[in-house]
Coordinates of C-alpha atoms and ligand atoms in Angstrom, one line a residue:
M1 CA 67.0 68.3 163.8
T2 CA 67.3 65.3 166.3
K3 CA 67.9 62.1 164.4
V4 CA 65.9 59.2 166.0
A5 CA 66.1 55.4 165.7
I6 CA 63.2 53.4 167.1
I7 CA 64.2 49.9 168.3
G8 CA 61.2 47.6 168.5
F9 CA 58.1 48.5 166.5
G10 CA 55.3 46.6 168.2
G11 CA 52.5 48.4 170.1
M12 CA 54.6 50.9 171.9
G13 CA 57.1 51.5 169.0
F14 CA 54.1 52.5 166.8
I15 CA 52.7 54.8 169.4
H16 CA 56.1 56.6 169.8
Y17 CA 56.3 56.7 165.9
C18 CA 53.0 58.5 165.8
A19 CA 54.2 60.9 168.6
Y20 CA 57.4 61.8 166.6
K21 CA 55.3 62.8 163.7
R22 CA 53.9 65.6 165.9
I23 CA 57.4 66.8 167.1
K24 CA 58.8 69.4 164.7
D25 CA 62.5 69.2 165.5
A26 CA 62.8 65.4 165.5
K27 CA 62.9 62.9 162.6
V28 CA 62.7 59.1 162.7
I29 CA 65.5 58.1 160.4
A30 CA 65.6 54.3 161.1
V31 CA 63.8 51.5 162.7
A32 CA 65.1 48.1 163.9
D33 CA 62.8 45.2 164.7
V34 CA 63.4 41.5 164.5
D35 CA 60.2 41.2 162.4
I36 CA 60.8 43.7 159.6
D37 CA 57.8 42.5 157.6
K38 CA 55.5 43.6 160.3
V39 CA 57.1 47.0 160.4
K40 CA 56.6 47.5 156.7
E41 CA 52.9 47.1 157.2
K42 CA 52.7 49.9 159.7
I43 CA 55.2 52.5 158.5
D44 CA 54.1 55.2 156.0
D45 CA 57.5 57.0 155.4
E46 CA 59.7 55.5 152.7
D47 CA 62.7 57.5 153.8
I48 CA 62.9 55.5 157.0
N49 CA 65.6 52.8 156.8
L50 CA 64.7 49.4 158.3
Y51 CA 67.0 46.9 160.0
S52 CA 66.5 43.6 161.8
S53 CA 68.7 44.5 164.8
L54 CA 70.1 47.4 166.8
E55 CA 73.7 46.2 165.9
E56 CA 73.0 46.3 162.2
L57 CA 71.3 49.7 162.4
L58 CA 74.2 51.2 164.3
E59 CA 76.6 49.9 161.6
Y60 CA 75.0 52.0 158.9
E61 CA 73.2 54.9 160.8
S62 CA 74.3 57.6 163.2
P63 CA 71.2 58.6 165.2
D64 CA 71.5 61.1 168.0
M65 CA 69.2 58.9 170.1
V66 CA 67.6 55.5 170.1
D67 CA 64.1 55.0 171.5
I68 CA 63.9 51.5 172.9
C69 CA 60.4 50.0 172.7
T70 CA 61.4 46.3 172.8
P71 CA 60.2 43.7 175.4
T72 CA 61.4 44.5 178.9
F73 CA 63.9 41.6 179.2
T74 CA 65.9 43.2 176.3
H75 CA 66.1 46.7 177.7
A76 CA 69.4 46.5 179.6
E77 CA 71.4 44.9 176.8
L78 CA 70.1 47.1 174.0
S79 CA 70.5 50.3 176.1
I80 CA 74.0 49.5 177.0
K81 CA 75.0 48.6 173.5
A82 CA 73.6 51.9 172.2
M83 CA 75.4 54.0 174.8
E84 CA 78.6 52.1 174.1
K85 CA 78.3 53.4 170.5
G86 CA 77.8 57.0 171.8
V87 CA 74.0 57.2 171.4
H88 CA 71.6 58.7 173.9
V89 CA 68.9 56.4 175.1
L90 CA 65.2 56.8 175.8
C91 CA 64.0 53.4 177.1
E92 CA 60.4 52.3 177.6
K93 CA 59.4 51.5 181.2
P94 CA 59.9 49.4 183.2
M95 CA 63.7 50.2 183.1
S96 CA 64.4 46.5 183.4
L97 CA 63.3 43.4 185.3
C98 CA 65.7 43.7 188.2
E99 CA 67.8 46.3 190.0
E100 CA 71.1 44.7 189.0
D101 CA 70.3 45.3 185.3
C102 CA 69.0 48.8 186.0
Q103 CA 72.3 49.6 187.7
R104 CA 74.3 48.3 184.7
M105 CA 72.3 50.7 182.6
I106 CA 73.1 53.6 185.0
D107 CA 76.8 52.6 185.0
A108 CA 76.9 52.7 181.2
S109 CA 75.3 56.1 181.0
I110 CA 78.0 57.4 183.4
K111 CA 80.9 55.6 181.7
Y112 CA 79.9 56.7 178.1
D113 CA 78.5 60.1 179.3
R114 CA 75.1 59.6 177.5
V115 CA 71.7 60.7 178.6
L116 CA 69.6 57.8 179.8
M117 CA 65.9 58.3 180.5
V118 CA 63.2 55.7 181.2
A119 CA 59.9 56.7 179.4
H120 CA 57.7 56.9 182.5
V121 CA 54.8 58.5 180.6
A122 CA 52.6 58.7 183.7
R123 CA 54.9 61.5 185.0
F124 CA 53.9 63.5 182.0
G125 CA 50.2 62.8 182.1
K126 CA 48.2 66.0 182.6
E127 CA 46.0 64.6 185.5
N128 CA 49.0 63.2 187.3
M129 CA 51.0 66.5 186.9
Y130 CA 48.0 68.3 188.3
L131 CA 47.9 65.9 191.3
K132 CA 51.6 66.5 191.9
K133 CA 51.0 70.2 191.8
V134 CA 48.2 70.0 194.4
V135 CA 50.4 67.8 196.6
D136 CA 53.4 70.1 196.4
S137 CA 51.5 73.4 196.8
G138 CA 49.5 72.1 199.8
E139 CA 46.4 74.0 198.5
L140 CA 44.1 71.2 199.8
G141 CA 46.2 70.7 202.9
A142 CA 48.0 67.5 203.8
L143 CA 47.3 64.3 201.8
K144 CA 45.5 61.6 203.8
H145 CA 45.0 58.8 201.3
L146 CA 45.7 58.2 197.7
D147 CA 44.1 55.3 195.8
M148 CA 45.4 54.5 192.3
N149 CA 44.1 51.9 189.8
R150 CA 45.2 50.6 186.5
I151 CA 43.2 47.7 185.1
S152 CA 43.3 45.9 181.7
Y153 CA 42.4 42.7 180.0
M154 CA 45.3 40.2 179.8
P155 CA 47.7 41.5 177.1
D156 CA 47.3 39.1 174.1
W157 CA 49.1 41.1 171.4
S158 CA 52.7 40.9 172.4
W159 CA 55.5 39.5 170.3
N160 CA 55.9 35.7 171.0
D161 CA 53.5 36.3 173.9
W162 CA 56.3 37.7 176.1
M163 CA 54.0 39.7 178.3
R164 CA 52.2 36.6 179.6
D165 CA 55.6 35.0 180.5
Y166 CA 56.2 36.1 184.1
E167 CA 60.0 35.6 183.7
K168 CA 60.1 38.0 180.7
S169 CA 57.6 40.7 181.8
G170 CA 57.4 40.5 185.6
G171 CA 53.7 40.3 185.2
C172 CA 51.3 43.2 185.8
L173 CA 53.2 44.3 188.9
V174 CA 56.5 45.0 187.0
D175 CA 55.0 45.8 183.6
M176 CA 51.9 47.9 184.4
S177 CA 51.5 48.8 188.1
V178 CA 55.1 50.0 187.9
H179 CA 53.5 53.2 186.5
D180 CA 51.7 53.8 189.8
F181 CA 54.6 52.7 192.0
D182 CA 56.7 55.1 190.0
L183 CA 54.2 58.0 190.5
A184 CA 54.0 57.4 194.2
Q185 CA 57.8 57.3 194.4
Y186 CA 58.1 60.4 192.3
M187 CA 55.7 62.4 194.5
F188 CA 56.5 61.0 197.9
G189 CA 59.9 59.1 197.8
I190 CA 60.5 55.6 199.0
P191 CA 57.7 54.2 201.3
K192 CA 58.4 53.4 204.9
K193 CA 56.6 50.1 204.6
I194 CA 55.3 48.0 201.7
G195 CA 52.7 45.2 201.6
G196 CA 50.0 43.8 199.5
V197 CA 48.0 40.9 198.1
Y198 CA 49.0 39.3 194.8
H199 CA 47.5 36.8 192.5
K200 CA 50.5 35.8 190.5
M201 CA 50.1 34.9 186.8
R202 CA 47.9 31.9 186.4
D203 CA 44.6 31.1 184.7
N204 CA 45.2 34.1 182.4
N205 CA 44.9 36.5 185.4
D206 CA 47.6 38.5 187.2
F207 CA 46.5 41.1 189.7
V208 CA 47.7 43.0 192.8
T209 CA 46.5 45.3 195.6
A210 CA 49.5 47.0 197.1
N211 CA 49.9 49.2 200.1
L212 CA 52.6 51.8 200.3
I213 CA 52.8 53.3 203.8
Y214 CA 54.2 56.8 204.3
D215 CA 54.3 59.2 207.3
G216 CA 50.7 60.3 208.0
F217 CA 49.2 58.8 204.8
D218 CA 49.1 55.7 202.7
V219 CA 48.8 54.9 199.0
T220 CA 46.8 51.9 197.7
I221 CA 47.5 50.6 194.2
T222 CA 45.3 48.2 192.4
G223 CA 46.5 46.7 189.2
G224 CA 45.3 43.8 187.1
W225 CA 45.5 41.9 183.9
Y226 CA 42.2 39.9 183.8
S227 CA 41.0 37.1 181.6
C228 CA 37.7 38.9 181.1
E229 CA 37.5 41.5 178.3
I230 CA 37.5 44.5 180.6
P231 CA 38.6 47.7 178.8
F232 CA 41.8 49.4 179.9
R233 CA 41.3 52.1 182.5
T234 CA 43.3 54.2 185.0
G235 CA 42.1 56.4 187.8
F236 CA 42.9 57.8 191.2
L237 CA 41.2 59.3 194.2
A238 CA 43.3 61.6 196.4
C239 CA 41.8 62.7 199.7
F240 CA 43.4 65.7 201.4
E241 CA 42.5 67.5 204.7
K242 CA 40.5 70.2 202.8
G243 CA 39.3 68.5 199.7
Y244 CA 39.7 65.7 197.1
L245 CA 41.0 65.2 193.6
E246 CA 39.6 62.4 191.5
K247 CA 40.4 61.0 188.0
V248 CA 37.6 58.9 186.7
N249 CA 36.5 57.9 183.2
G250 CA 39.3 60.0 181.7
E251 CA 38.2 63.2 183.5
L252 CA 39.7 65.0 186.5
Y253 CA 37.5 66.5 189.2
M254 CA 38.6 68.7 192.1
N255 CA 35.9 68.8 194.8
N256 CA 33.3 67.7 192.3
E257 CA 34.3 70.4 189.8
K258 CA 35.7 69.3 186.5
V259 CA 39.3 70.4 185.8
E260 CA 39.6 71.5 182.1
F261 CA 42.7 71.0 180.0
D262 CA 43.4 72.5 176.6
T263 CA 45.6 69.7 175.3
V264 CA 44.9 68.0 172.0
I265 CA 44.5 64.2 172.2
E266 CA 45.5 62.3 169.1
E267 CA 43.8 58.9 168.9
V268 CA 45.8 56.0 167.3
D269 CA 45.1 52.4 166.7
A270 CA 48.2 50.6 167.9
G271 CA 46.5 47.2 168.5
I272 CA 47.2 47.4 172.2
N273 CA 45.4 48.7 175.3
I274 CA 46.7 52.3 174.7
S275 CA 44.8 54.5 172.2
S276 CA 46.4 57.9 172.1
T277 CA 49.8 59.7 172.0
A278 CA 48.9 61.8 175.1
G279 CA 51.9 62.1 177.4
Y280 CA 54.2 60.2 175.0
K281 CA 54.8 63.3 172.8
E282 CA 55.5 65.4 176.0
E283 CA 58.0 62.8 177.5
I284 CA 59.8 62.5 174.1
E285 CA 60.0 66.3 173.7
Y286 CA 61.4 66.6 177.3
F287 CA 64.1 64.0 176.6
I288 CA 65.1 65.7 173.3
N289 CA 65.4 68.9 175.1
C290 CA 67.7 67.3 177.7
I291 CA 70.0 65.8 175.1
N292 CA 70.1 69.1 173.1
S293 CA 70.8 71.2 176.3
G294 CA 73.2 68.6 177.8
S295 CA 71.1 68.5 181.0
E296 CA 70.1 65.6 183.2
P297 CA 66.5 64.3 182.9
E298 CA 65.5 65.7 186.3
I299 CA 61.9 64.7 185.9
V300 CA 62.9 61.0 185.5
L301 CA 66.4 60.3 186.7
P302 CA 67.6 56.8 186.0
E303 CA 68.2 56.1 189.7
S304 CA 64.5 56.9 190.4
S305 CA 63.3 54.5 187.7
K306 CA 65.5 51.8 189.3
N307 CA 63.7 52.5 192.6
S308 CA 60.3 51.9 191.0
V309 CA 61.5 48.5 189.7
A310 CA 62.8 47.8 193.2
I311 CA 59.3 48.6 194.8
A312 CA 57.5 46.3 192.3
R313 CA 60.0 43.5 193.0
Q314 CA 59.7 43.9 196.7
I315 CA 55.9 43.7 196.5
A316 CA 56.2 40.6 194.4
K317 CA 58.3 39.1 197.2
E318 CA 56.5 40.3 200.2
A319 CA 52.8 40.3 199.2
I320 CA 50.4 37.7 200.5
L321 CA 49.8 35.3 197.6
I322 CA 46.2 34.4 196.8
Ligands
NAD401 N1 54.5 53.4 178.5 C1 53.5 52.7 178.3 O1 52.4 53.1 178.5 C2 53.7 51.3 177.8 C3 52.6 50.6 177.3 C4 52.8 49.3 176.7 C5 54.1 48.7 176.8 N2 55.1 49.5 177.3 C6 56.5 48.9 177.3 O2 57.0 49.0 176.0 C7 57.8 47.9 175.7 C8 57.3 47.2 174.5 O3 56.0 46.7 174.7 P1 55.0 46.5 173.5 O4 53.6 46.4 174.0 O5 55.3 47.4 172.4 O6 55.4 45.0 173.0 P2 55.2 44.3 171.6 O7 55.4 42.8 171.9 O8 54.0 44.7 171.0 O9 56.4 44.8 170.7 C9 57.8 44.5 170.9 C10 58.4 44.6 169.6 O10 59.9 44.5 169.7 C11 60.3 43.6 168.7 N3 61.6 43.0 169.2 C12 61.7 42.0 170.1 N4 63.0 41.7 170.4 C13 63.7 42.7 169.7 C14 65.1 43.0 169.6 N5 66.0 42.3 170.3 N6 65.5 44.0 168.8 C15 64.5 44.6 168.0 N7 63.2 44.4 168.1 C16 62.8 43.5 168.9 C17 59.2 42.7 168.4 O11 59.3 42.2 167.1 C18 58.0 43.6 168.5 O12 57.7 44.3 167.3 C19 57.8 47.0 177.0 O13 58.9 47.3 177.8 C20 56.5 47.5 177.7 O14 56.5 47.3 179.1 C21 54.9 50.7 177.8

């Protein structure tokens, strides 16, 4: 049984907690959060011990892994502290706010010989995995254009409103569109050229249209946190030489024919813009399998997560500001 401690029990910590309940060979033994009272309201297992910090938790508990679901600006310090104590780390995306901090996390995982994986859930999403399979197999010929979008209302639930603070979250570019930069980078590597148009956090809006240029095709990525109450959505359209693949309204179509999946979707109310454990259970199971088999997390190597932060940062720097 893999013993798990969740650090940070806000929106994402709760979603991970719901996912662990569906994983047979893992048990959440402890939770640390600076706001313990809030955790008590959401937790339904009295055997889970609660602490107000990672340091305190590690004084009394010996988890095999910590699952870090705290605000992004805390990821590097908390991950490094856990690895120093000999604990494997699954850390929510984005890895951190800058490449230097990502590198410090990578150095710690090497120094303390611990598995470090960033929870890039999009790499485990069934539609995205299908897209990667079609790209890799070449069954629709060469890719010509990929358009990805990820749109939400401005996050208004976060602890101390850290998400709306550009210095703490990196805005929608680093916090949300990083999912799509990461997917593009996972499938195609580092782009040859990067550009875009960015409306940087102001008036309760933060949105971007980014261009990632590769040899013979390009990827456009639209991301936005808007002041209007638009429901969260993600989608993509991939045009190949011999056909297309489209994710729209939560369904996947290949050349106008629906692609069916037999996965069970568990709906959860976490009070944020995510409403199911889909993909989270799979990424956690994959990480647990890596720590138990002593293998590298090949699907999401830390170096690759650092590259995704670097792409987001570069777009923030080079995009035309509007
Ligand atoms: N993978 C995804 O789809 C996805 C979706 C949303 C958020 N996230 C990421 O998950 C992380 C958390 O986001 P969230 O939406 O849950 O934020 P949140 O504000 O809802 O929750 C953060 C929690 O961490 C606690 N906290 C703050 N500092 C702490 C510390 N030093 N030690 C312990 N607890 C601390 C807060 O009390 C709060 O409960 C972020 O990095 C975010 O980018 C990922």
